[in-house]
Tab-separated table of C-alpha atoms and ligand atoms in Angstrom:
chain	number	residue	atom	x	y	z
A	59	MET	CA	-0.053	0.019	0.088
A	60	ASN	CA	1.127	3.488	-0.513
A	61	SER	CA	1.590	5.780	2.763
A	62	LYS	CA	2.404	9.140	3.110
A	63	TYR	CA	4.881	7.895	5.852
A	64	LYS	CA	8.031	6.078	5.265
A	65	LYS	CA	8.529	4.874	8.866
A	66	ILE	CA	6.185	4.033	11.743
A	67	ILE	CA	7.395	3.732	15.241
A	68	VAL	CA	5.251	1.978	17.382
A	69	THR	CA	6.228	1.697	20.927
A	70	SER	CA	4.607	-0.909	23.879
A	71	GLY	CA	4.876	-1.885	27.245
A	72	PRO	CA	5.558	-0.758	30.436
A	73	THR	CA	8.797	0.704	31.505
A	74	ARG	CA	10.558	-0.116	35.099
A	75	GLU	CA	12.356	2.716	37.460
A	76	TRP	CA	14.400	0.893	39.502
A	77	ILE	CA	14.372	1.052	43.247
A	78	ASP	CA	16.902	-1.700	44.342
A	79	PRO	CA	18.560	-4.296	42.553
A	80	VAL	CA	15.203	-6.549	43.164
A	81	ARG	CA	12.451	-3.890	43.006
A	82	TYR	CA	11.192	-1.508	40.443
A	83	ILE	CA	8.178	0.853	40.168
A	84	SER	CA	5.958	0.130	37.171
A	85	ASN	CA	2.536	-0.510	35.469
A	86	ALA	CA	0.137	-3.040	34.286
A	87	SER	CA	0.373	-2.323	30.298
A	88	SER	CA	0.909	-5.604	29.142
A	89	GLY	CA	2.350	-4.049	25.623
A	90	LYS	CA	-0.640	-5.958	23.940
A	91	MET	CA	-2.507	-2.715	22.218
A	92	GLY	CA	1.186	-1.883	20.716
A	93	PHE	CA	1.900	-5.393	19.513
A	94	HIS	CA	-1.247	-5.846	17.277
A	95	ILE	CA	-0.756	-1.807	15.877
A	96	ALA	CA	2.635	-2.808	14.994
A	97	LYS	CA	1.347	-6.037	13.457
A	98	ALA	CA	-1.467	-4.107	11.588
A	99	PHE	CA	1.035	-1.808	10.037
A	100	ILE	CA	3.392	-4.241	8.481
A	101	SER	CA	0.401	-5.975	7.070
A	102	HIS	CA	0.186	-2.603	5.201
A	103	ASN	CA	3.832	-3.145	3.610
A	104	ILE	CA	5.249	-0.184	5.841
A	105	ASP	CA	8.412	0.043	7.771
A	106	VAL	CA	7.993	-0.634	11.305
A	107	VAL	CA	10.060	-0.240	14.502
A	108	TYR	CA	9.106	-1.817	17.605
A	109	ILE	CA	10.232	-0.223	20.633
A	110	HIS	CA	8.996	-1.954	23.367
A	111	GLY	CA	9.518	-2.018	27.531
A	112	ASN	CA	8.724	-5.186	29.591
A	113	THR	CA	5.595	-6.359	28.097
A	114	LEU	CA	4.529	-9.585	28.165
A	115	GLU	CA	7.085	-11.906	26.383
A	116	LYS	CA	4.460	-12.816	23.585
A	117	TYR	CA	4.006	-8.864	22.872
A	118	ALA	CA	8.015	-8.252	22.668
A	119	TYR	CA	8.545	-9.556	19.093
A	120	VAL	CA	6.529	-8.464	16.230
A	121	ASP	CA	7.318	-10.958	13.359
A	122	ARG	CA	8.496	-8.832	10.581
A	123	ALA	CA	9.472	-5.257	12.094
A	124	LYS	CA	12.242	-3.751	10.614
A	125	LYS	CA	13.733	-3.144	13.915
A	126	ILE	CA	13.006	-4.128	17.396
A	127	ILE	CA	14.136	-2.201	20.329
A	128	SER	CA	14.125	-3.207	24.113
A	129	VAL	CA	14.131	-0.845	26.580
A	130	GLU	CA	13.842	-0.647	30.401
A	131	THR	CA	13.260	2.852	31.624
A	132	THR	CA	11.758	5.951	30.704
A	133	ILE	CA	14.583	7.639	29.751
A	134	GLN	CA	15.890	4.812	27.642
A	135	LEU	CA	12.540	4.860	25.395
A	136	ARG	CA	12.603	8.351	25.318
A	137	ASP	CA	16.197	8.553	24.076
A	138	ALA	CA	14.957	5.409	21.804
A	139	VAL	CA	12.086	7.403	20.444
A	140	LEU	CA	14.116	10.619	19.591
A	141	GLU	CA	17.444	8.115	17.849
A	142	GLU	CA	14.383	6.746	15.525
A	143	MET	CA	12.132	10.376	15.077
A	144	GLU	CA	12.494	11.554	11.431
A	145	GLU	CA	10.879	13.717	8.764
A	146	ASP	CA	7.723	11.416	7.088
A	147	THR	CA	7.881	9.210	9.672
A	148	LEU	CA	4.442	8.461	12.058
A	149	LEU	CA	5.336	8.219	16.079
A	150	VAL	CA	2.126	5.844	18.145
A	151	MET	CA	3.021	5.962	21.479
A	152	ALA	CA	0.998	3.294	22.864
A	153	ALA	CA	3.853	2.529	25.645
A	154	ALA	CA	2.830	3.185	29.034
A	155	PRO	CA	6.144	4.899	30.456
A	156	ALA	CA	6.286	5.339	34.350
A	157	ASP	CA	5.884	9.105	34.905
A	158	PHE	CA	8.149	9.031	38.126
A	159	ARG	CA	11.626	7.505	38.965
A	160	PRO	CA	13.189	7.198	42.672
A	161	ILE	CA	16.081	10.195	42.838
A	162	MET	CA	18.374	7.631	43.327
A	163	THR	CA	18.592	3.308	42.752
A	164	ALA	CA	20.072	1.664	46.240
A	165	GLU	CA	23.038	-0.345	44.755
A	166	HIS	CA	21.700	-3.254	47.606
A	167	LYS	CA	18.549	-4.474	48.259
A	168	ILE	CA	17.117	-2.397	50.421
A	169	LYS	CA	16.595	-4.307	54.328
A	170	LYS	CA	13.283	-4.493	55.932
A	171	ASP	CA	15.351	-4.537	59.285
A	172	ASN	CA	18.947	-2.448	60.322
A	173	ARG	CA	17.724	0.849	58.359
A	174	GLU	CA	19.520	3.939	60.290
A	175	GLY	CA	17.083	5.762	61.944
A	176	ALA	CA	14.142	3.732	60.213
A	177	LYS	CA	10.940	3.576	61.357
A	178	LYS	CA	7.828	1.156	60.503
A	179	GLY	CA	7.408	1.597	56.267
A	180	LEU	CA	9.462	3.107	54.213
A	181	LEU	CA	9.675	6.658	51.954
A	182	LEU	CA	10.383	6.653	48.702
A	183	GLU	CA	11.380	10.325	47.060
A	184	LEU	CA	10.359	10.075	43.371
A	185	GLU	CA	11.094	12.519	40.824
A	186	GLU	CA	9.311	13.249	37.584
A	187	ASN	CA	10.643	11.153	34.339
A	188	PRO	CA	10.452	13.508	30.665
A	189	ASP	CA	7.032	13.534	28.873
A	190	ILE	CA	8.427	11.790	25.580
A	191	LEU	CA	5.549	12.732	23.450
A	192	GLN	CA	6.323	16.473	24.813
A	193	GLN	CA	9.959	16.317	24.011
A	194	VAL	CA	9.612	14.688	20.746
A	195	SER	CA	6.631	17.196	19.654
A	196	ALA	CA	9.669	20.383	20.561
A	197	PHE	CA	12.312	18.123	18.753
A	198	VAL	CA	10.022	17.877	15.400
A	199	LYS	CA	9.027	21.321	15.806
A	200	GLU	CA	12.945	23.036	16.503
A	201	LYS	CA	13.753	20.504	12.829
A	202	GLY	CA	10.651	22.220	11.048
A	203	TRP	CA	9.557	18.665	10.372
A	204	LYS	CA	6.172	18.935	8.623
A	205	ASN	CA	5.098	15.056	8.217
A	206	ALA	CA	6.506	13.850	11.656
A	207	VAL	CA	2.866	13.081	13.208
A	208	ARG	CA	2.772	11.882	16.824
A	209	ILE	CA	-0.486	9.875	17.999
A	210	GLY	CA	-0.952	9.328	21.949
A	211	PHE	CA	-2.838	7.570	23.800
A	212	ALA	CA	-4.980	8.621	27.215
A	213	ALA	CA	-6.138	5.757	29.546
A	214	GLU	CA	-8.305	7.193	32.302
A	215	THR	CA	-10.562	6.173	35.069
A	216	ARG	CA	-12.886	9.480	34.261
A	217	ASP	CA	-13.716	12.482	32.579
A	218	LEU	CA	-12.227	10.815	28.840
A	219	GLU	CA	-13.157	13.789	26.782
A	220	LYS	CA	-11.530	16.587	28.901
A	221	TYR	CA	-8.070	14.678	29.864
A	222	ALA	CA	-7.973	13.442	26.463
A	223	LYS	CA	-7.813	16.854	24.873
A	224	GLU	CA	-5.976	18.278	27.751
A	225	LYS	CA	-2.947	15.564	26.471
A	226	LEU	CA	-3.427	16.696	22.901
A	227	GLU	CA	-2.409	20.443	23.865
A	228	LYS	CA	0.181	19.980	26.346
A	229	LYS	CA	2.000	17.276	24.189
A	230	GLY	CA	1.690	18.933	20.901
A	231	ILE	CA	0.751	15.908	19.579
A	232	ASP	CA	-2.152	15.228	16.332
A	233	TRP	CA	-4.103	12.649	17.285
A	234	ILE	CA	-4.987	11.103	20.682
A	235	ILE	CA	-6.952	7.596	21.370
A	236	GLY	CA	-8.524	7.655	24.579
A	237	ASN	CA	-9.886	4.875	26.856
A	238	TYR	CA	-11.459	3.785	29.980
A	239	VAL	CA	-9.371	1.849	32.303
A	240	SER	CA	-9.755	0.093	35.940
A	241	GLN	CA	-8.267	-2.974	37.139
A	242	THR	CA	-10.779	-5.033	35.169
A	243	GLU	CA	-11.060	-3.083	31.968
A	244	GLY	CA	-8.754	-1.851	29.320
A	245	PHE	CA	-5.152	-3.171	30.627
A	246	GLY	CA	-4.313	-6.525	29.249
A	247	GLU	CA	-6.247	-9.193	27.894
A	248	LYS	CA	-9.885	-7.807	28.339
A	249	ASP	CA	-12.230	-6.243	25.122
A	250	SER	CA	-12.692	-2.808	25.208
A	251	SER	CA	-13.395	0.628	23.331
A	252	VAL	CA	-11.360	3.578	22.229
A	253	ARG	CA	-12.220	7.331	20.873
A	254	ILE	CA	-10.023	9.004	18.665
A	255	TYR	CA	-9.654	12.531	19.455
A	256	ASN	CA	-8.274	15.144	17.248
A	257	ARG	CA	-8.366	19.065	18.549
A	258	SER	CA	-12.067	19.631	16.995
A	259	GLY	CA	-13.317	16.701	19.623
A	260	VAL	CA	-14.384	12.831	18.809
A	261	VAL	CA	-13.673	11.244	15.262
A	262	LYS	CA	-14.257	8.344	15.668
A	263	GLU	CA	-15.335	5.218	17.995
A	264	ILE	CA	-14.169	1.907	17.976
A	265	GLY	CA	-15.127	-1.153	20.036
A	266	PRO	CA	-16.041	-2.715	22.313
A	267	SER	CA	-13.941	-5.525	20.639
A	268	SER	CA	-11.123	-7.233	21.185
A	269	LYS	CA	-7.066	-5.145	21.585
A	270	GLU	CA	-6.522	-7.120	17.947
A	271	THR	CA	-9.853	-5.905	16.157
A	272	ILE	CA	-9.411	-2.636	17.606
A	273	ALA	CA	-5.446	-2.085	16.417
A	274	LYS	CA	-6.706	-3.481	12.773
A	275	GLU	CA	-9.529	-0.461	12.394
A	276	LEU	CA	-7.316	2.201	14.300
A	277	VAL	CA	-4.565	1.751	11.730
A	278	GLN	CA	-6.834	1.740	8.614
A	279	PHE	CA	-7.956	4.635	10.102
A	280	LEU	CA	-4.886	6.256	10.692
A	281	MET	CA	-3.987	5.049	6.837
A	282	SER	CA	-6.912	6.700	4.960
A	283	LEU	CA	-6.145	10.242	6.643
B	185	CTP	N1	3.920	9.622	27.723
B	185	CTP	C1	4.750	10.025	27.351
B	185	CTP	N2	5.923	10.538	28.293
B	185	CTP	C2	5.441	9.679	29.750
B	185	CTP	C3	4.317	9.757	29.980
B	185	CTP	C4	3.178	9.325	28.876
B	185	CTP	O1	4.843	10.274	26.084
B	185	CTP	N3	6.420	10.341	30.306
B	185	CTP	C5	2.951	9.490	26.440
B	185	CTP	C6	2.016	7.851	26.569
B	185	CTP	O2	2.440	7.065	25.866
B	185	CTP	C7	0.503	7.853	25.789
B	185	CTP	C8	0.490	9.515	26.439
B	185	CTP	O3	1.595	10.144	26.686
B	185	CTP	O4	0.590	7.929	24.316
B	185	CTP	C9	-0.415	9.514	27.664
B	185	CTP	O5	0.154	8.831	28.423
B	185	CTP	P1	-0.903	8.900	30.219
B	185	CTP	O6	-0.049	7.864	30.954
B	185	CTP	O7	-2.096	9.075	29.871
B	185	CTP	O8	-0.671	10.588	30.313
B	185	CTP	P2	0.453	11.115	31.144
B	185	CTP	O9	1.300	12.256	30.351
B	185	CTP	O10	1.281	10.215	31.683
B	185	CTP	O11	-0.712	12.081	32.235
B	185	CTP	P3	-0.950	10.930	33.767
B	185	CTP	O12	-0.598	9.833	33.948
B	185	CTP	O13	-1.131	12.275	34.714
B	185	CTP	O14	-2.798	10.787	33.432
């Protein structure tokens, strides 16, 4: 299929931020949506670069991807995306980067007892991670690239439209795919539905269906623009 893009970058899965050598901060993303989006683009014969965090193993390898890059932290994900970004590229940020990281990673396992001055419990000091889409948008603007399109996701537990629109603006992106999530919905294997927004509002709704079907319809929609 003819495409106005030379390359599609799809990011997928959660990132991890290490507290000590055996503990990390992460989230419940499985990588399933990003995996199926990457697969759907490949079936349109476009080069796909698949950049993934710690997905479930079955979502870590995408057959016939031009390149597969495995990352662990949000900063590594940011660096990999910036490295791959170029003119005539479509970036689909389906990854769920950890928003915060510990200000330092302990060299040794933190022990429950014997911590100096320790009371019960553990206070963790976190700092904010970079917003990858925001940084990519700034980078694209600086380069003056007109055809380097960014798509984000907004997984929300309430006020989907409000947050989706805010994220469109804040991250300087072209499209946002919104969906509701909870412990039982939106994450992992369950069927869900998504709404595609641009600055004028909802443009399309897909689902409820499996993530595989949603990914196919989403890619079809993006290719038709
Ligand atoms: N994202 C990003 N960089 C981050 C966090 C998220 O680029 N540090 C991207 C995600 O890949 C997704 C979009 O931004 O495409 C929205 O992610 P989400 O976690 O919903 O938004 P946040 O900006 O982290 O806002 P909040 O957690 O406050 O809802």
